Amino acid sequence: MTPGFCNNIVYNLSSHCLTTDELFVLNKGLTFVPSNPCMHNEVITDIMLFCRNLMLKSMFGNDISNCNVPKKASGFIPQLSPTLHLFLSACEKDVAKYYTEGLFSKYYNLTTEQTTALKGLANNASITIKKVDTGGAIVLMDTAWYNDKIKHLLQDDMAYIEINPVSVKHIVDKVHKKLNTLKNNFSITEETYQFLLIEKPVIPIFKALAKLHKCLNDPPLRPIVSGRGWVTENVSIWIDFLLKPYIQQMDNILIDTGHFLQILGNVTKPASVDNVLMVTLDINSLFTVINNDYGITSITELLTGLGVTENKIELIRDLLTLVLDNNVFFGSWLHV
C-alpha cells in the first residue's frame, strides 16, 4: 500500500479513493459530532439534572473530603426547594413555547453532500478508520489488511489464550465469588463491595492503533483494549486509588512529559558534555512482557518498604491477582 498524506491530518493507506467531501468530513476529526436537533424531553431532562445538582450542592455544601473515594454512584433525588421548583416550572414553560411556536432555527454543520459522504464512510466495511498511535492524525486502512494484522498480534501464545464463551461465564463467576469472600472476611466494606461488583459485565474489544511514526508503508500496530464495563473494571479503579499515594513516593516514577522536563531542568549541566550520553529506552509490548508474578512481587516489596500493614498488602495482592488473571477481550475470537 502506498501512503498518501491528505489535508493536514488524514493518512490514506487504503485502496479507497477519498472524495473531496469525505476528506472534509475526516478532517473534522473523530470527535466531531454532526448537528442533531435536540428533542424537547432531552432538554427538560438536562434542566432537571441541573436542578438536582444545585439542590445537592445546597444540602451538602462543598465538602470534598471523601469525593475522591471510588464508590457506586448515588441515585438519591432530593426534594427541590420552592425557589428551584419555580425556576424549573419557568424553564419548562419557556422550552415548551420554544418548540411549539417553532422559535428554534435548524442549524446543520454539514452540507447534504458531506452528510452523505459521512454515511458512506461509516457504512463502508472495506475500510477501517482509526486515529494514529501518536499525534492527532487519522488513518484509513483496508479492513482485510487491518484484520490480518490483528490476527498476527493475537498469535502470540505467550501473551494471549483463546477461550470459549463458557469459560467467560466461569471467569465472571470466579470474580464475583472472590469479591463476596473479601466482603464476608471484612477485608472490604459493603459500600466498597457494591462499587467493585459489576453484575452485567461487557466483554471488551481488542483494537489496535497504527504506529505511523515507525513506518508509513507498513506500520506496526499497537494493541489496545478498553476494559470499560468488564467485570474487573472497578477493581482496577480501586487498586489505582489504593496504590497512588505510595507510587507518588517513589523517586523513579515519571508522571508525564512535563514532569520529565522539570527533572531535566533541575539537572546540573556538566562542565564538559564530551563524556555525557543521554539514553532512552523503548520496550516492545510493555504490558504483555511483564510477568504477572514479578509485577505483584515488585508491588509487595514497595509496600513493605513503605511500612504498609500486612492486611492491606494482602488485600492489594488479592485484587491485583484478580485483575491480572481475569482479563478477557474479544478479538477475532474470545481471548484471555
mmCIF file of C-alpha atoms in Angstrom:
data_model
loop_
_atom_site.group_PDB
_atom_site.id
_atom_site.type_symbol
_atom_site.label_atom_id
_atom_site.label_comp_id
_atom_site.label_asym_id
_atom_site.label_seq_id
_atom_site.Cartn_x
_atom_site.Cartn_y
_atom_site.Cartn_z
ATOM 1 C CA MET A 1 0.000 0.000 0.000
ATOM 2 C CA THR A 2 1.257 3.455 -0.824
ATOM 3 C CA PRO A 3 0.517 6.021 1.856
ATOM 4 C CA GLY A 4 -0.860 9.417 0.972
ATOM 5 C CA PHE A 5 -0.970 12.461 3.181
ATOM 6 C CA CYS A 6 -4.166 14.428 2.683
ATOM 7 C CA ASN A 7 -5.250 17.768 4.085
ATOM 8 C CA ASN A 8 -3.265 18.007 7.323
ATOM 9 C CA ILE A 9 -4.433 15.086 9.455
ATOM 10 C CA VAL A 10 -5.654 12.277 7.159
ATOM 11 C CA TYR A 11 -3.404 9.421 6.066
ATOM 12 C CA ASN A 12 -4.955 7.154 3.468
ATOM 13 C CA LEU A 13 -3.271 3.738 3.490
ATOM 14 C CA SER A 14 -6.305 2.036 1.982
ATOM 15 C CA SER A 15 -7.216 1.296 -1.616
ATOM 16 C CA HIS A 16 -10.266 3.535 -1.278
ATOM 17 C CA CYS A 17 -10.043 6.828 -3.192
ATOM 18 C CA LEU A 18 -11.341 9.624 -0.976
ATOM 19 C CA THR A 19 -13.638 12.273 -2.392
ATOM 20 C CA THR A 20 -13.382 15.946 -1.505
ATOM 21 C CA ASP A 21 -16.412 15.714 0.783
ATOM 22 C CA GLU A 22 -15.029 12.621 2.525
ATOM 23 C CA LEU A 23 -11.716 14.411 3.123
ATOM 24 C CA PHE A 24 -13.552 17.413 4.525
ATOM 25 C CA VAL A 25 -15.534 15.264 6.948
ATOM 26 C CA LEU A 26 -12.492 13.262 8.084
ATOM 27 C CA ASN A 27 -10.520 16.442 8.726
ATOM 28 C CA LYS A 28 -13.187 17.411 11.243
ATOM 29 C CA GLY A 29 -11.654 14.706 13.457
ATOM 30 C CA LEU A 30 -13.061 11.564 15.039
ATOM 31 C CA THR A 31 -14.623 13.545 17.896
ATOM 32 C CA PHE A 32 -16.705 15.679 15.521
ATOM 33 C CA VAL A 33 -20.462 15.387 16.125
ATOM 34 C CA PRO A 34 -22.905 16.246 13.309
ATOM 35 C CA SER A 35 -25.622 18.643 14.416
ATOM 36 C CA ASN A 36 -28.831 16.995 15.507
ATOM 37 C CA PRO A 37 -31.951 18.883 16.624
ATOM 38 C CA CYS A 38 -32.300 18.438 20.374
ATOM 39 C CA MET A 39 -35.541 16.785 21.480
ATOM 40 C CA HIS A 40 -37.872 18.543 23.913
ATOM 41 C CA ASN A 41 -37.699 15.792 26.543
ATOM 42 C CA GLU A 42 -33.886 15.794 26.445
ATOM 43 C CA VAL A 43 -33.764 19.497 27.241
ATOM 44 C CA ILE A 44 -36.179 19.080 30.154
ATOM 45 C CA THR A 45 -34.145 16.139 31.492
ATOM 46 C CA ASP A 46 -30.943 18.209 31.405
ATOM 47 C CA ILE A 47 -32.627 21.063 33.280
ATOM 48 C CA MET A 48 -33.955 18.648 35.922
ATOM 49 C CA LEU A 49 -30.489 17.168 36.415
ATOM 50 C CA PHE A 50 -29.088 20.682 36.740
ATOM 51 C CA CYS A 51 -31.667 21.462 39.444
ATOM 52 C CA ARG A 52 -30.825 18.218 41.247
ATOM 53 C CA ASN A 53 -27.119 19.144 41.297
ATOM 54 C CA LEU A 54 -27.929 22.603 42.645
ATOM 55 C CA MET A 55 -30.049 21.102 45.405
ATOM 56 C CA LEU A 56 -27.346 18.595 46.343
ATOM 57 C CA LYS A 57 -24.803 21.412 46.486
ATOM 58 C CA SER A 58 -27.173 23.373 48.724
ATOM 59 C CA MET A 59 -27.701 20.391 51.038
ATOM 60 C CA PHE A 60 -24.139 19.094 51.320
ATOM 61 C CA GLY A 61 -22.098 22.220 50.546
ATOM 62 C CA ASN A 62 -18.537 21.983 49.240
ATOM 63 C CA ASP A 63 -17.363 19.089 51.404
ATOM 64 C CA ILE A 64 -14.904 17.213 49.160
ATOM 65 C CA SER A 65 -13.176 15.199 51.894
ATOM 66 C CA ASN A 66 -14.458 11.881 50.535
ATOM 67 C CA CYS A 67 -15.304 12.806 46.943
ATOM 68 C CA ASN A 68 -12.215 11.081 45.544
ATOM 69 C CA VAL A 69 -13.017 7.743 47.175
ATOM 70 C CA PRO A 70 -14.363 5.408 44.453
ATOM 71 C CA LYS A 71 -17.926 4.384 45.223
ATOM 72 C CA LYS A 72 -21.119 3.450 43.459
ATOM 73 C CA ALA A 73 -22.982 6.437 42.050
ATOM 74 C CA SER A 74 -25.881 7.550 44.222
ATOM 75 C CA GLY A 75 -29.400 7.642 42.840
ATOM 76 C CA PHE A 76 -30.631 9.934 45.585
ATOM 77 C CA ILE A 77 -33.090 12.579 44.308
ATOM 78 C CA PRO A 78 -33.562 15.394 46.816
ATOM 79 C CA GLN A 79 -36.782 17.338 47.161
ATOM 80 C CA LEU A 80 -36.364 20.658 45.384
ATOM 81 C CA SER A 81 -36.659 23.916 47.273
ATOM 82 C CA PRO A 82 -39.548 26.282 46.401
ATOM 83 C CA THR A 83 -37.111 28.543 44.543
ATOM 84 C CA LEU A 84 -35.829 25.701 42.358
ATOM 85 C CA HIS A 85 -39.396 24.499 41.773
ATOM 86 C CA LEU A 86 -40.264 27.954 40.481
ATOM 87 C CA PHE A 87 -37.141 28.010 38.299
ATOM 88 C CA LEU A 88 -37.905 24.564 36.856
ATOM 89 C CA SER A 89 -41.514 25.484 36.093
ATOM 90 C CA ALA A 90 -40.423 28.672 34.319
ATOM 91 C CA CYS A 91 -37.872 26.742 32.242
ATOM 92 C CA GLU A 92 -40.439 24.098 31.258
ATOM 93 C CA LYS A 93 -42.846 26.808 30.058
ATOM 94 C CA ASP A 94 -40.137 28.590 28.056
ATOM 95 C CA VAL A 95 -38.898 25.346 26.470
ATOM 96 C CA ALA A 96 -42.435 24.297 25.565
ATOM 97 C CA LYS A 97 -43.025 27.694 23.917
ATOM 98 C CA TYR A 98 -39.674 27.433 22.147
ATOM 99 C CA TYR A 99 -40.639 24.160 20.474
ATOM 100 C CA THR A 100 -44.389 24.591 19.929
ATOM 101 C CA GLU A 101 -44.056 28.024 18.311
ATOM 102 C CA GLY A 102 -41.102 26.984 16.160
ATOM 103 C CA LEU A 103 -38.766 29.624 17.556
ATOM 104 C CA PHE A 104 -35.683 27.456 17.131
ATOM 105 C CA SER A 105 -33.748 27.659 13.886
ATOM 106 C CA LYS A 106 -32.446 24.476 12.354
ATOM 107 C CA TYR A 107 -28.684 24.641 12.018
ATOM 108 C CA TYR A 108 -26.601 21.972 10.322
ATOM 109 C CA ASN A 109 -22.811 21.859 10.462
ATOM 110 C CA LEU A 110 -22.576 19.654 7.356
ATOM 111 C CA THR A 111 -23.966 20.080 3.882
ATOM 112 C CA THR A 112 -26.170 17.414 2.317
ATOM 113 C CA GLU A 113 -23.214 16.130 0.279
ATOM 114 C CA GLN A 114 -20.968 15.980 3.329
ATOM 115 C CA THR A 115 -23.623 14.139 5.333
ATOM 116 C CA THR A 116 -23.902 11.599 2.504
ATOM 117 C CA ALA A 117 -20.100 11.243 2.489
ATOM 118 C CA LEU A 118 -20.080 10.667 6.266
ATOM 119 C CA LYS A 119 -22.724 7.943 5.991
ATOM 120 C CA GLY A 120 -20.804 6.359 3.122
ATOM 121 C CA LEU A 121 -17.606 6.179 5.166
ATOM 122 C CA ALA A 122 -19.475 4.770 8.165
ATOM 123 C CA ASN A 123 -21.128 2.053 6.070
ATOM 124 C CA ASN A 124 -18.033 1.126 4.044
ATOM 125 C CA ALA A 125 -16.990 -2.207 5.565
ATOM 126 C CA SER A 126 -13.943 -2.468 3.290
ATOM 127 C CA ILE A 127 -12.088 0.296 5.166
ATOM 128 C CA THR A 128 -11.194 0.797 8.825
ATOM 129 C CA ILE A 129 -10.734 4.311 10.206
ATOM 130 C CA LYS A 130 -8.649 4.860 13.350
ATOM 131 C CA LYS A 131 -6.623 7.576 14.985
ATOM 132 C CA VAL A 132 -2.871 7.066 14.821
ATOM 133 C CA ASP A 133 -0.868 5.989 17.852
ATOM 134 C CA THR A 134 0.984 9.311 18.209
ATOM 135 C CA GLY A 135 -0.432 12.717 17.361
ATOM 136 C CA GLY A 136 -3.931 13.703 16.322
ATOM 137 C CA ALA A 137 -3.923 12.313 12.798
ATOM 138 C CA ILE A 138 -6.422 9.862 11.287
ATOM 139 C CA VAL A 139 -5.513 6.821 9.225
ATOM 140 C CA LEU A 140 -7.605 4.824 6.745
ATOM 141 C CA MET A 141 -6.699 1.157 6.297
ATOM 142 C CA ASP A 142 -8.115 -1.680 4.243
ATOM 143 C CA THR A 143 -10.170 -3.782 6.659
ATOM 144 C CA ALA A 144 -8.682 -7.020 5.312
ATOM 145 C CA TRP A 145 -5.141 -5.722 5.960
ATOM 146 C CA TYR A 146 -6.126 -4.459 9.423
ATOM 147 C CA ASN A 147 -7.747 -7.771 10.391
ATOM 148 C CA ASP A 148 -4.679 -9.715 9.224
ATOM 149 C CA LYS A 149 -2.515 -7.518 11.444
ATOM 150 C CA ILE A 150 -4.858 -8.104 14.398
ATOM 151 C CA LYS A 151 -4.749 -11.876 13.878
ATOM 152 C CA HIS A 152 -0.958 -11.745 13.722
ATOM 153 C CA LEU A 153 -0.827 -9.926 17.089
ATOM 154 C CA LEU A 154 -3.156 -12.482 18.670
ATOM 155 C CA GLN A 155 -0.955 -15.380 17.545
ATOM 156 C CA ASP A 156 1.393 -14.621 20.445
ATOM 157 C CA ASP A 157 0.655 -17.680 22.602
ATOM 158 C CA MET A 158 2.833 -16.332 25.401
ATOM 159 C CA ALA A 159 0.504 -13.351 25.883
ATOM 160 C CA TYR A 160 -2.951 -14.490 24.734
ATOM 161 C CA ILE A 161 -5.025 -17.647 25.131
ATOM 162 C CA GLU A 162 -8.118 -18.425 23.098
ATOM 163 C CA ILE A 163 -11.135 -19.409 25.215
ATOM 164 C CA ASN A 164 -14.799 -20.271 24.687
ATOM 165 C CA PRO A 165 -17.951 -18.465 25.932
ATOM 166 C CA VAL A 166 -18.425 -20.978 28.761
ATOM 167 C CA SER A 167 -15.019 -20.023 30.162
ATOM 168 C CA VAL A 168 -16.066 -16.373 30.170
ATOM 169 C CA LYS A 169 -19.035 -17.253 32.395
ATOM 170 C CA HIS A 170 -16.714 -19.150 34.743
ATOM 171 C CA ILE A 171 -14.343 -16.167 34.950
ATOM 172 C CA VAL A 172 -17.180 -13.776 35.807
ATOM 173 C CA ASP A 173 -18.452 -16.173 38.486
ATOM 174 C CA LYS A 174 -14.937 -16.521 39.908
ATOM 175 C CA VAL A 175 -14.523 -12.746 40.226
ATOM 176 C CA HIS A 176 -17.946 -12.381 41.865
ATOM 177 C CA LYS A 177 -17.165 -15.196 44.290
ATOM 178 C CA LYS A 178 -13.809 -13.663 45.253
ATOM 179 C CA LEU A 179 -15.366 -10.257 45.902
ATOM 180 C CA ASN A 180 -18.046 -11.864 48.036
ATOM 181 C CA THR A 181 -15.368 -13.708 50.026
ATOM 182 C CA LEU A 182 -13.462 -10.462 50.640
ATOM 183 C CA LYS A 183 -16.668 -8.867 51.898
ATOM 184 C CA ASN A 184 -17.512 -11.794 54.188
ATOM 185 C CA ASN A 185 -13.966 -11.719 55.594
ATOM 186 C CA PHE A 186 -14.393 -7.980 56.319
ATOM 187 C CA SER A 187 -11.466 -7.184 54.030
ATOM 188 C CA ILE A 188 -13.718 -4.708 52.215
ATOM 189 C CA THR A 189 -16.823 -2.855 53.369
ATOM 190 C CA GLU A 190 -20.316 -3.336 51.975
ATOM 191 C CA GLU A 191 -20.059 0.035 50.234
ATOM 192 C CA THR A 192 -16.769 -0.951 48.577
ATOM 193 C CA TYR A 193 -18.228 -4.329 47.598
ATOM 194 C CA GLN A 194 -21.172 -2.619 45.890
ATOM 195 C CA PHE A 195 -18.735 -0.435 43.962
ATOM 196 C CA LEU A 196 -16.471 -3.314 42.899
ATOM 197 C CA LEU A 197 -19.324 -5.601 41.857
ATOM 198 C CA ILE A 198 -20.315 -5.410 38.169
ATOM 199 C CA GLU A 199 -23.246 -7.761 37.772
ATOM 200 C CA LYS A 200 -23.649 -7.498 33.992
ATOM 201 C CA PRO A 201 -20.161 -7.090 32.523
ATOM 202 C CA VAL A 202 -19.443 -6.197 28.899
ATOM 203 C CA ILE A 203 -16.679 -8.071 27.076
ATOM 204 C CA PRO A 204 -14.006 -5.580 25.877
ATOM 205 C CA ILE A 205 -12.996 -5.355 22.213
ATOM 206 C CA PHE A 206 -9.396 -5.799 21.069
ATOM 207 C CA LYS A 207 -8.325 -2.936 18.802
ATOM 208 C CA ALA A 208 -5.061 -1.523 17.520
ATOM 209 C CA LEU A 209 -3.613 1.850 16.551
ATOM 210 C CA ALA A 210 -1.209 2.317 13.640
ATOM 211 C CA LYS A 211 2.295 3.484 14.543
ATOM 212 C CA LEU A 212 2.857 5.743 11.546
ATOM 213 C CA HIS A 213 5.885 7.316 13.210
ATOM 214 C CA LYS A 214 7.582 3.918 12.925
ATOM 215 C CA CYS A 215 6.757 3.194 9.279
ATOM 216 C CA LEU A 216 4.463 4.749 6.671
ATOM 217 C CA ASN A 217 4.323 1.900 4.171
ATOM 218 C CA ASP A 218 3.589 -0.994 6.511
ATOM 219 C CA PRO A 219 3.096 0.450 10.013
ATOM 220 C CA PRO A 220 3.077 -1.852 13.043
ATOM 221 C CA LEU A 221 0.013 -1.772 15.262
ATOM 222 C CA ARG A 222 -0.154 -1.039 18.973
ATOM 223 C CA PRO A 223 -2.779 -3.236 20.637
ATOM 224 C CA ILE A 224 -5.245 -1.507 22.900
ATOM 225 C CA VAL A 225 -8.114 -2.923 24.949
ATOM 226 C CA SER A 226 -10.591 -0.772 26.822
ATOM 227 C CA GLY A 227 -11.763 -2.667 29.901
ATOM 228 C CA ARG A 228 -14.722 -0.346 30.359
ATOM 229 C CA GLY A 229 -17.690 -2.381 31.554
ATOM 230 C CA TRP A 230 -15.702 -5.570 32.158
ATOM 231 C CA VAL A 231 -16.101 -7.409 35.466
ATOM 232 C CA THR A 232 -12.728 -6.179 36.808
ATOM 233 C CA GLU A 233 -13.039 -2.530 35.727
ATOM 234 C CA ASN A 234 -13.967 -1.157 39.148
ATOM 235 C CA VAL A 235 -11.415 -3.404 40.854
ATOM 236 C CA SER A 236 -8.740 -1.731 38.700
ATOM 237 C CA ILE A 237 -10.041 1.700 39.674
ATOM 238 C CA TRP A 238 -9.934 0.732 43.346
ATOM 239 C CA ILE A 239 -6.370 -0.611 43.065
ATOM 240 C CA ASP A 240 -5.281 2.635 41.430
ATOM 241 C CA PHE A 241 -6.863 4.560 44.315
ATOM 242 C CA LEU A 242 -5.086 2.402 46.902
ATOM 243 C CA LEU A 243 -1.655 2.490 45.253
ATOM 244 C CA LYS A 244 -1.486 6.118 44.097
ATOM 245 C CA PRO A 245 -0.288 7.589 47.439
ATOM 246 C CA TYR A 246 2.547 5.059 47.606
ATOM 247 C CA ILE A 247 3.557 5.286 43.941
ATOM 248 C CA GLN A 248 3.925 9.058 44.296
ATOM 249 C CA GLN A 249 6.577 8.490 46.966
ATOM 250 C CA MET A 250 8.845 6.667 44.514
ATOM 251 C CA ASP A 251 11.773 8.579 43.024
ATOM 252 C CA ASN A 252 11.829 6.628 39.757
ATOM 253 C CA ILE A 253 8.250 7.386 38.666
ATOM 254 C CA LEU A 254 7.531 9.806 35.814
ATOM 255 C CA ILE A 255 4.062 11.335 35.956
ATOM 256 C CA ASP A 256 4.026 12.840 32.465
ATOM 257 C CA THR A 257 6.165 14.673 29.905
ATOM 258 C CA GLY A 258 6.025 17.887 31.903
ATOM 259 C CA HIS A 259 7.371 16.086 34.967
ATOM 260 C CA PHE A 260 10.228 14.643 32.882
ATOM 261 C CA LEU A 261 11.160 18.083 31.506
ATOM 262 C CA GLN A 262 11.082 19.507 35.023
ATOM 263 C CA ILE A 263 13.557 16.862 36.177
ATOM 264 C CA LEU A 264 15.836 17.599 33.225
ATOM 265 C CA GLY A 265 15.693 21.297 34.079
ATOM 266 C CA ASN A 266 16.979 20.566 37.572
ATOM 267 C CA VAL A 267 19.965 18.542 36.350
ATOM 268 C CA THR A 268 23.252 20.363 36.835
ATOM 269 C CA LYS A 269 24.941 20.873 33.487
ATOM 270 C CA PRO A 270 28.396 19.273 33.448
ATOM 271 C CA ALA A 271 31.429 21.345 32.579
ATOM 272 C CA SER A 272 32.050 19.136 29.561
ATOM 273 C CA VAL A 273 29.480 17.127 27.617
ATOM 274 C CA ASP A 274 32.037 15.044 25.741
ATOM 275 C CA ASN A 275 31.589 12.104 28.079
ATOM 276 C CA VAL A 276 27.843 12.556 28.615
ATOM 277 C CA LEU A 277 25.469 10.161 26.878
ATOM 278 C CA MET A 278 21.686 10.507 27.034
ATOM 279 C CA VAL A 279 19.945 7.165 26.614
ATOM 280 C CA THR A 280 16.262 6.448 26.018
ATOM 281 C CA LEU A 281 14.553 3.068 26.245
ATOM 282 C CA ASP A 282 11.587 1.720 24.319
ATOM 283 C CA ILE A 283 10.028 -1.597 25.327
ATOM 284 C CA ASN A 284 8.115 -3.643 22.787
ATOM 285 C CA SER A 285 4.673 -4.723 24.102
ATOM 286 C CA LEU A 286 5.409 -3.413 27.592
ATOM 287 C CA PHE A 287 2.363 -4.783 29.430
ATOM 288 C CA THR A 288 2.394 -8.263 27.931
ATOM 289 C CA VAL A 289 6.120 -8.846 28.567
ATOM 290 C CA ILE A 290 5.851 -8.120 32.302
ATOM 291 C CA ASN A 291 5.368 -11.370 34.186
ATOM 292 C CA ASN A 292 2.317 -11.119 36.457
ATOM 293 C CA ASP A 293 4.055 -12.736 39.414
ATOM 294 C CA TYR A 294 7.062 -10.423 39.080
ATOM 295 C CA GLY A 295 4.776 -7.408 38.937
ATOM 296 C CA ILE A 296 2.885 -8.416 42.069
ATOM 297 C CA THR A 297 6.163 -9.195 43.886
ATOM 298 C CA SER A 298 7.512 -5.756 42.950
ATOM 299 C CA ILE A 299 4.400 -4.028 44.330
ATOM 300 C CA THR A 300 4.604 -6.136 47.505
ATOM 301 C CA GLU A 301 8.230 -5.151 48.100
ATOM 302 C CA LEU A 302 7.381 -1.490 47.535
ATOM 303 C CA LEU A 303 4.515 -1.533 50.037
ATOM 304 C CA THR A 304 6.527 -3.485 52.596
ATOM 305 C CA GLY A 305 9.354 -0.970 52.370
ATOM 306 C CA LEU A 306 6.899 1.870 52.968
ATOM 307 C CA GLY A 307 5.547 0.221 56.122
ATOM 308 C CA VAL A 308 2.099 -0.724 54.826
ATOM 309 C CA THR A 309 0.250 -3.205 57.056
ATOM 310 C CA GLU A 310 0.215 -6.897 56.137
ATOM 311 C CA ASN A 311 -3.589 -6.957 55.864
ATOM 312 C CA LYS A 312 -3.620 -4.104 53.351
ATOM 313 C CA ILE A 313 -0.787 -5.646 51.344
ATOM 314 C CA GLU A 314 -2.644 -8.953 51.213
ATOM 315 C CA LEU A 315 -5.807 -7.189 50.027
ATOM 316 C CA ILE A 316 -3.922 -5.385 47.267
ATOM 317 C CA ARG A 317 -2.233 -8.641 46.224
ATOM 318 C CA ASP A 318 -5.609 -10.389 46.022
ATOM 319 C CA LEU A 319 -7.117 -7.603 43.934
ATOM 320 C CA LEU A 320 -4.081 -7.391 41.632
ATOM 321 C CA THR A 321 -4.227 -11.140 41.024
ATOM 322 C CA LEU A 322 -7.953 -10.887 40.344
ATOM 323 C CA VAL A 323 -7.398 -8.266 37.632
ATOM 324 C CA LEU A 324 -4.267 -9.694 36.021
ATOM 325 C CA ASP A 325 -5.580 -13.266 35.809
ATOM 326 C CA ASN A 326 -9.050 -12.412 34.509
ATOM 327 C CA ASN A 327 -8.618 -10.047 31.577
ATOM 328 C CA VAL A 328 -10.907 -11.155 28.737
ATOM 329 C CA PHE A 329 -11.450 -9.488 25.384
ATOM 330 C CA PHE A 330 -12.951 -10.212 22.001
ATOM 331 C CA GLY A 331 -10.539 -10.171 19.068
ATOM 332 C CA SER A 332 -11.205 -12.449 16.138
ATOM 333 C CA TRP A 333 -12.389 -14.785 18.939
ATOM 334 C CA LEU A 334 -12.560 -14.703 22.715
ATOM 335 C CA HIS A 335 -9.152 -14.366 24.389
ATOM 336 C CA VAL A 336 -7.771 -14.066 27.886
#
